[in-house]
Each structure stands twice: as C-alpha cells, then as structure tokens.
Amino acid sequence: MKRAWLVKSEPEGYAIDQLARDGKTRWTGVRNYLARNLMREMAVGDLVLFYHSNAEPSGIAGLARVSAIAAPDETQFDPKSDYFEPRASRAKPIWDCVELAFVAKAKTFVPLDVLRRVPELDGMELLRKGSRLSVQPVTPAHLAIVRKLAGLPAKA
DNA sequence: GCCAACGTTGGC
DNA sequence: GCCAACGTTGGC
C-alpha cells in the first residue's frame, strides 16, 4: 500500500532547491523516535511533501519520493557530526534514515497560513497546534488537496 | 526574542 | 515508575 508523508526542513539547512540539485539525499539527522518509526514504515515510491520550516514564510515547497527504505543513519557514528549518538554502535544503531529523491518544486509555494484557511485540510498533523514532528503521515485526500494548491503534478 | 508544546534526562 | 528540570522545535 502506497502511503504519503511530509518532512520538514529548514531552508537555510537544506532547501527544496538543494534537493533539486542533488537529485536525491539521505534524510539524516532525525533524532526523534516517533519520526524514526514513521521513516521505518516508508516504502520505495511513497510520496513526500517537502515543507520549509522556520522560514519566511514557512510552507509547502515541493514534492519528493522515497527512493530507498530506512537504513542506519551514518551521522550517528561520526563524533564530528552534530548528530553524533554516543550510545549507538554499528552493531546496535539507534537512528535510521530513508533516502529521498526530488520529484518537483511547487509551482506555487503554499504558505502555512494559506494551508490553515483550507477547511478540507482540517485534522492535518502539520496544522495541529504545537505540532513539532518533523516526519508525518499525510492522508491521500490531504495530499491531493495540497498538490493542487501547490501546482504539483498529479502523477509523480 | 518569546513562548507553547512537546520530548528527554536524571534524581529519587 | 514518577515527575521536575531542562532542552528543542518552530510559529509568531
């Protein structure tokens, strides 16, 4: 069963344009158990909304797709990395990441306040007060609405 | 910069 | 296992 997701990224750290240049990237640095567990549920081909957080403005910036399933996040083993995890070992990794591939940049960037004004998006995790989860599931209905708003292709 | 809403840590 | 203190996320 194909599912849909949303990931947050600070554009100053890794923006949709960077993903467009790279083509694909390992989604490293997620250090939240719920987010990790959701990444473990991702399948190759699942679509992923790409959200710019902590931005001016924040909002939906594009679309990606899962190009490889969850595997140990290499940054946890690197003492020089901000994401180093002293409790982890290669025998017992703690953090995983998927690989994401670029699909499209939003033809129309959709800011958060616009999303909030769409009644059909009620209940979307992103719009929940205090929502901080950086990896979230998105229902097919919500995905379809957001793609329409953003001018993202109906077929990836 | 403020602060609400979390998640994590560590003392007990 | 409880929970207070602390740290982080992310909108505003």
PDB file of C-alpha atoms (C1' of nucleotides) in Angstrom:
ATOM      1  CA  MET A   1       0.000   0.000   0.000  1.00  0.00           C
ATOM      2  CA  LYS A   2       1.420   3.323  -1.094  1.00  0.00           C
ATOM      3  CA  ARG A   3       1.329   5.961   1.607  1.00  0.00           C
ATOM      4  CA  ALA A   4       2.127   9.647   1.740  1.00  0.00           C
ATOM      5  CA  TRP A   5       4.252  11.673   4.122  1.00  0.00           C
ATOM      6  CA  LEU A   6       5.528  15.116   4.927  1.00  0.00           C
ATOM      7  CA  VAL A   7       9.019  16.075   6.024  1.00  0.00           C
ATOM      8  CA  LYS A   8      10.134  19.403   7.432  1.00  0.00           C
ATOM      9  CA  SER A   9      13.407  21.047   6.605  1.00  0.00           C
ATOM     10  CA  GLU A  10      14.798  24.445   7.410  1.00  0.00           C
ATOM     11  CA  PRO A  11      15.582  26.011   4.030  1.00  0.00           C
ATOM     12  CA  GLU A  12      18.754  27.544   5.468  1.00  0.00           C
ATOM     13  CA  GLY A  13      19.875  23.997   6.196  1.00  0.00           C
ATOM     14  CA  TYR A  14      18.517  22.017   3.264  1.00  0.00           C
ATOM     15  CA  ALA A  15      16.008  23.609   0.908  1.00  0.00           C
ATOM     16  CA  ILE A  16      13.994  22.102  -1.955  1.00  0.00           C
ATOM     17  CA  ASP A  17      16.414  23.723  -4.436  1.00  0.00           C
ATOM     18  CA  GLN A  18      19.245  21.787  -2.831  1.00  0.00           C
ATOM     19  CA  LEU A  19      17.312  18.546  -3.272  1.00  0.00           C
ATOM     20  CA  ALA A  20      16.646  19.513  -6.892  1.00  0.00           C
ATOM     21  CA  ARG A  21      20.403  19.934  -7.424  1.00  0.00           C
ATOM     22  CA  ASP A  22      21.325  16.744  -5.552  1.00  0.00           C
ATOM     23  CA  GLY A  23      18.609  14.620  -7.157  1.00  0.00           C
ATOM     24  CA  LYS A  24      18.451  12.522  -4.031  1.00  0.00           C
ATOM     25  CA  THR A  25      19.670  12.625  -0.453  1.00  0.00           C
ATOM     26  CA  ARG A  26      19.808  10.580   2.708  1.00  0.00           C
ATOM     27  CA  TRP A  27      17.398  12.136   5.194  1.00  0.00           C
ATOM     28  CA  THR A  28      19.886  12.141   8.057  1.00  0.00           C
ATOM     29  CA  GLY A  29      19.720  13.867  11.409  1.00  0.00           C
ATOM     30  CA  VAL A  30      16.223  12.895  12.542  1.00  0.00           C
ATOM     31  CA  ARG A  31      16.562  12.355  16.303  1.00  0.00           C
ATOM     32  CA  ASN A  32      13.033  11.695  17.435  1.00  0.00           C
ATOM     33  CA  TYR A  33      11.759   8.169  17.993  1.00  0.00           C
ATOM     34  CA  LEU A  34       8.301   8.698  16.570  1.00  0.00           C
ATOM     35  CA  ALA A  35       9.748  10.301  13.440  1.00  0.00           C
ATOM     36  CA  ARG A  36      12.240   7.457  13.139  1.00  0.00           C
ATOM     37  CA  ASN A  37       9.498   4.863  13.448  1.00  0.00           C
ATOM     38  CA  LEU A  38       7.498   6.587  10.729  1.00  0.00           C
ATOM     39  CA  MET A  39      10.516   6.533   8.419  1.00  0.00           C
ATOM     40  CA  ARG A  40      10.763   2.808   9.039  1.00  0.00           C
ATOM     41  CA  GLU A  41       7.230   2.477   7.669  1.00  0.00           C
ATOM     42  CA  MET A  42       8.095   4.231   4.421  1.00  0.00           C
ATOM     43  CA  ALA A  43       8.202   2.242   1.205  1.00  0.00           C
ATOM     44  CA  VAL A  44      10.037   2.982  -2.027  1.00  0.00           C
ATOM     45  CA  GLY A  45       7.787   5.119  -4.198  1.00  0.00           C
ATOM     46  CA  ASP A  46       5.865   6.749  -1.353  1.00  0.00           C
ATOM     47  CA  LEU A  47       5.333  10.446  -1.997  1.00  0.00           C
ATOM     48  CA  VAL A  48       6.673  13.004   0.468  1.00  0.00           C
ATOM     49  CA  LEU A  49       5.611  16.632   0.748  1.00  0.00           C
ATOM     50  CA  PHE A  50       8.624  18.840   1.333  1.00  0.00           C
ATOM     51  CA  TYR A  51       7.924  21.538   3.899  1.00  0.00           C
ATOM     52  CA  HIS A  52      10.113  24.526   4.698  1.00  0.00           C
ATOM     53  CA  SER A  53      10.046  25.216   8.438  1.00  0.00           C
ATOM     54  CA  ASN A  54      11.448  28.142  10.391  1.00  0.00           C
ATOM     55  CA  ALA A  55      11.246  30.116   7.179  1.00  0.00           C
ATOM     56  CA  GLU A  56       9.911  33.424   5.865  1.00  0.00           C
ATOM     57  CA  PRO A  57       7.352  32.179   5.266  1.00  0.00           C
ATOM     58  CA  SER A  58       7.121  28.532   6.187  1.00  0.00           C
ATOM     59  CA  GLY A  59       5.160  26.338   3.804  1.00  0.00           C
ATOM     60  CA  ILE A  60       4.969  23.594   1.196  1.00  0.00           C
ATOM     61  CA  ALA A  61       7.935  23.903  -1.155  1.00  0.00           C
ATOM     62  CA  GLY A  62       7.841  20.748  -3.225  1.00  0.00           C
ATOM     63  CA  LEU A  63       7.447  17.033  -3.592  1.00  0.00           C
ATOM     64  CA  ALA A  64       9.846  14.138  -3.156  1.00  0.00           C
ATOM     65  CA  ARG A  65       9.546  10.409  -3.205  1.00  0.00           C
ATOM     66  CA  VAL A  66      11.140   7.666  -1.143  1.00  0.00           C
ATOM     67  CA  SER A  67      13.969   6.137  -3.170  1.00  0.00           C
ATOM     68  CA  ALA A  68      15.402   3.802  -0.509  1.00  0.00           C
ATOM     69  CA  ILE A  69      13.935   2.384   2.686  1.00  0.00           C
ATOM     70  CA  ALA A  70      15.210   3.135   6.176  1.00  0.00           C
ATOM     71  CA  ALA A  71      18.799   2.168   6.982  1.00  0.00           C
ATOM     72  CA  PRO A  72      21.183   3.255   9.746  1.00  0.00           C
ATOM     73  CA  ASP A  73      21.920   6.996   9.695  1.00  0.00           C
ATOM     74  CA  GLU A  74      25.696   7.266   9.244  1.00  0.00           C
ATOM     75  CA  THR A  75      25.879  10.590  11.083  1.00  0.00           C
ATOM     76  CA  GLN A  76      25.193   8.832  14.401  1.00  0.00           C
ATOM     77  CA  PHE A  77      28.616   7.126  14.188  1.00  0.00           C
ATOM     78  CA  ASP A  78      30.556  10.302  13.406  1.00  0.00           C
ATOM     79  CA  PRO A  79      31.957  12.026  16.516  1.00  0.00           C
ATOM     80  CA  LYS A  80      32.436  15.197  14.489  1.00  0.00           C
ATOM     81  CA  SER A  81      28.795  15.325  13.445  1.00  0.00           C
ATOM     82  CA  ASP A  82      26.169  17.425  15.214  1.00  0.00           C
ATOM     83  CA  TYR A  83      24.070  14.275  15.102  1.00  0.00           C
ATOM     84  CA  PHE A  84      26.627  12.006  16.760  1.00  0.00           C
ATOM     85  CA  GLU A  85      24.983   9.448  19.056  1.00  0.00           C
ATOM     86  CA  PRO A  86      27.420   8.101  21.666  1.00  0.00           C
ATOM     87  CA  ARG A  87      25.019   5.304  22.653  1.00  0.00           C
ATOM     88  CA  ALA A  88      24.947   3.898  19.131  1.00  0.00           C
ATOM     89  CA  SER A  89      27.330   1.373  17.606  1.00  0.00           C
ATOM     90  CA  ARG A  90      27.463  -0.233  14.174  1.00  0.00           C
ATOM     91  CA  ALA A  91      26.256  -3.435  15.787  1.00  0.00           C
ATOM     92  CA  LYS A  92      23.454  -1.565  17.544  1.00  0.00           C
ATOM     93  CA  PRO A  93      22.455   1.530  15.589  1.00  0.00           C
ATOM     94  CA  ILE A  94      19.748   3.714  17.080  1.00  0.00           C
ATOM     95  CA  TRP A  95      18.799   6.121  14.296  1.00  0.00           C
ATOM     96  CA  ASP A  96      17.667   5.364  10.778  1.00  0.00           C
ATOM     97  CA  CYS A  97      17.060   7.427   7.694  1.00  0.00           C
ATOM     98  CA  VAL A  98      15.414   6.923   4.333  1.00  0.00           C
ATOM     99  CA  GLU A  99      16.651   8.257   1.011  1.00  0.00           C
ATOM    100  CA  LEU A 100      14.543  10.891  -0.714  1.00  0.00           C
ATOM    101  CA  ALA A 101      14.549  11.715  -4.419  1.00  0.00           C
ATOM    102  CA  PHE A 102      13.460  15.010  -5.939  1.00  0.00           C
ATOM    103  CA  VAL A 103      10.154  14.957  -7.802  1.00  0.00           C
ATOM    104  CA  ALA A 104       9.132  18.589  -8.320  1.00  0.00           C
ATOM    105  CA  LYS A 105       9.305  22.036  -6.892  1.00  0.00           C
ATOM    106  CA  ALA A 106       5.963  23.632  -6.037  1.00  0.00           C
ATOM    107  CA  LYS A 107       4.801  25.787  -8.918  1.00  0.00           C
ATOM    108  CA  THR A 108       3.091  27.833  -6.229  1.00  0.00           C
ATOM    109  CA  PHE A 109       4.715  27.877  -2.794  1.00  0.00           C
ATOM    110  CA  VAL A 110       1.907  27.337  -0.267  1.00  0.00           C
ATOM    111  CA  PRO A 111       2.482  29.190   2.996  1.00  0.00           C
ATOM    112  CA  LEU A 112       1.282  27.812   6.286  1.00  0.00           C
ATOM    113  CA  ASP A 113      -1.375  30.481   6.757  1.00  0.00           C
ATOM    114  CA  VAL A 114      -2.917  29.527   3.407  1.00  0.00           C
ATOM    115  CA  LEU A 115      -2.982  25.859   4.421  1.00  0.00           C
ATOM    116  CA  ARG A 116      -4.698  26.836   7.651  1.00  0.00           C
ATOM    117  CA  ARG A 117      -7.514  28.504   5.730  1.00  0.00           C
ATOM    118  CA  VAL A 118      -8.411  25.380   3.734  1.00  0.00           C
ATOM    119  CA  PRO A 119     -11.273  23.597   5.517  1.00  0.00           C
ATOM    120  CA  GLU A 120     -10.543  20.313   3.730  1.00  0.00           C
ATOM    121  CA  LEU A 121      -7.160  20.183   5.465  1.00  0.00           C
ATOM    122  CA  ASP A 122      -8.674  20.100   8.942  1.00  0.00           C
ATOM    123  CA  GLY A 123      -7.002  17.419  11.009  1.00  0.00           C
ATOM    124  CA  MET A 124      -3.705  17.512   9.122  1.00  0.00           C
ATOM    125  CA  GLU A 125      -0.880  16.860  11.585  1.00  0.00           C
ATOM    126  CA  LEU A 126       1.111  19.839  10.317  1.00  0.00           C
ATOM    127  CA  LEU A 127      -1.707  22.189  11.268  1.00  0.00           C
ATOM    128  CA  ARG A 128      -2.183  20.858  14.776  1.00  0.00           C
ATOM    129  CA  LYS A 129      -1.332  23.423  17.434  1.00  0.00           C
ATOM    130  CA  GLY A 130       2.117  22.765  18.803  1.00  0.00           C
ATOM    131  CA  SER A 131       2.879  20.120  16.199  1.00  0.00           C
ATOM    132  CA  ARG A 132       6.642  19.633  16.054  1.00  0.00           C
ATOM    133  CA  LEU A 133       7.016  16.246  14.435  1.00  0.00           C
ATOM    134  CA  SER A 134       9.460  16.556  11.534  1.00  0.00           C
ATOM    135  CA  VAL A 135       8.231  13.411   9.773  1.00  0.00           C
ATOM    136  CA  GLN A 136       4.485  12.945   9.479  1.00  0.00           C
ATOM    137  CA  PRO A 137       1.980  10.752   7.672  1.00  0.00           C
ATOM    138  CA  VAL A 138      -0.361  12.543   5.243  1.00  0.00           C
ATOM    139  CA  THR A 139      -3.690  11.119   4.104  1.00  0.00           C
ATOM    140  CA  PRO A 140      -4.208  10.630   0.336  1.00  0.00           C
ATOM    141  CA  ALA A 141      -7.047  13.173   0.452  1.00  0.00           C
ATOM    142  CA  HIS A 142      -4.865  15.813   2.109  1.00  0.00           C
ATOM    143  CA  LEU A 143      -2.025  15.060  -0.291  1.00  0.00           C
ATOM    144  CA  ALA A 144      -4.326  15.580  -3.294  1.00  0.00           C
ATOM    145  CA  ILE A 145      -5.515  18.947  -1.977  1.00  0.00           C
ATOM    146  CA  VAL A 146      -2.020  20.201  -1.190  1.00  0.00           C
ATOM    147  CA  ARG A 147      -0.723  19.114  -4.614  1.00  0.00           C
ATOM    148  CA  LYS A 148      -3.494  21.048  -6.284  1.00  0.00           C
ATOM    149  CA  LEU A 149      -2.746  24.177  -4.225  1.00  0.00           C
ATOM    150  CA  ALA A 150       0.973  23.903  -4.943  1.00  0.00           C
ATOM    151  CA  GLY A 151       0.633  23.097  -8.632  1.00  0.00           C
ATOM    152  CA  LEU A 152       2.442  19.821  -8.154  1.00  0.00           C
ATOM    153  CA  PRO A 153       1.962  17.197 -10.873  1.00  0.00           C
ATOM    154  CA  ALA A 154      -0.880  14.769 -10.334  1.00  0.00           C
ATOM    155  CA  LYS A 155       1.477  11.997 -11.395  1.00  0.00           C
ATOM    156  CA  ALA A 156       4.957  11.854  -9.943  1.00  0.00           C
TER     157      ALA A 156
ATOM    158  C1'  DG B   1      13.271  37.147  21.117  1.00  0.00           C
ATOM    159  C1'  DC B   2       9.213  34.965  23.162  1.00  0.00           C
ATOM    160  C1'  DC B   3       6.902  31.090  24.415  1.00  0.00           C
ATOM    161  C1'  DA B   4       3.742  26.910  23.860  1.00  0.00           C
ATOM    162  C1'  DA B   5       4.128  22.304  23.322  1.00  0.00           C
ATOM    163  C1'  DC B   6       6.307  18.982  23.414  1.00  0.00           C
ATOM    164  C1'  DG B   7      10.466  15.078  24.261  1.00  0.00           C
ATOM    165  C1'  DT B   8      14.341  13.684  27.175  1.00  0.00           C
ATOM    166  C1'  DT B   9      17.037  13.201  31.268  1.00  0.00           C
ATOM    167  C1'  DG B  10      18.089  12.048  35.749  1.00  0.00           C
ATOM    168  C1'  DG B  11      17.221  12.095  40.808  1.00  0.00           C
ATOM    169  C1'  DC B  12      14.624   9.670  43.872  1.00  0.00           C
TER     170       DC B  12
ATOM    171  C1'  DG C   1       7.949   4.442  37.686  1.00  0.00           C
ATOM    172  C1'  DC C   2       7.213   9.338  38.799  1.00  0.00           C
ATOM    173  C1'  DC C   3       7.995  13.877  37.750  1.00  0.00           C
ATOM    174  C1'  DA C   4      10.676  18.269  37.830  1.00  0.00           C
ATOM    175  C1'  DA C   5      14.018  20.422  35.268  1.00  0.00           C
ATOM    176  C1'  DC C   6      15.817  21.119  31.109  1.00  0.00           C
ATOM    177  C1'  DG C   7      16.356  21.246  26.001  1.00  0.00           C
ATOM    178  C1'  DT C   8      14.308  21.649  21.406  1.00  0.00           C
ATOM    179  C1'  DT C   9      11.105  22.854  17.733  1.00  0.00           C
ATOM    180  C1'  DG C  10       9.064  26.137  15.243  1.00  0.00           C
ATOM    181  C1'  DG C  11       5.320  29.662  14.733  1.00  0.00           C
ATOM    182  C1'  DC C  12       4.811  34.256  15.596  1.00  0.00           C
TER     183       DC C  12
END
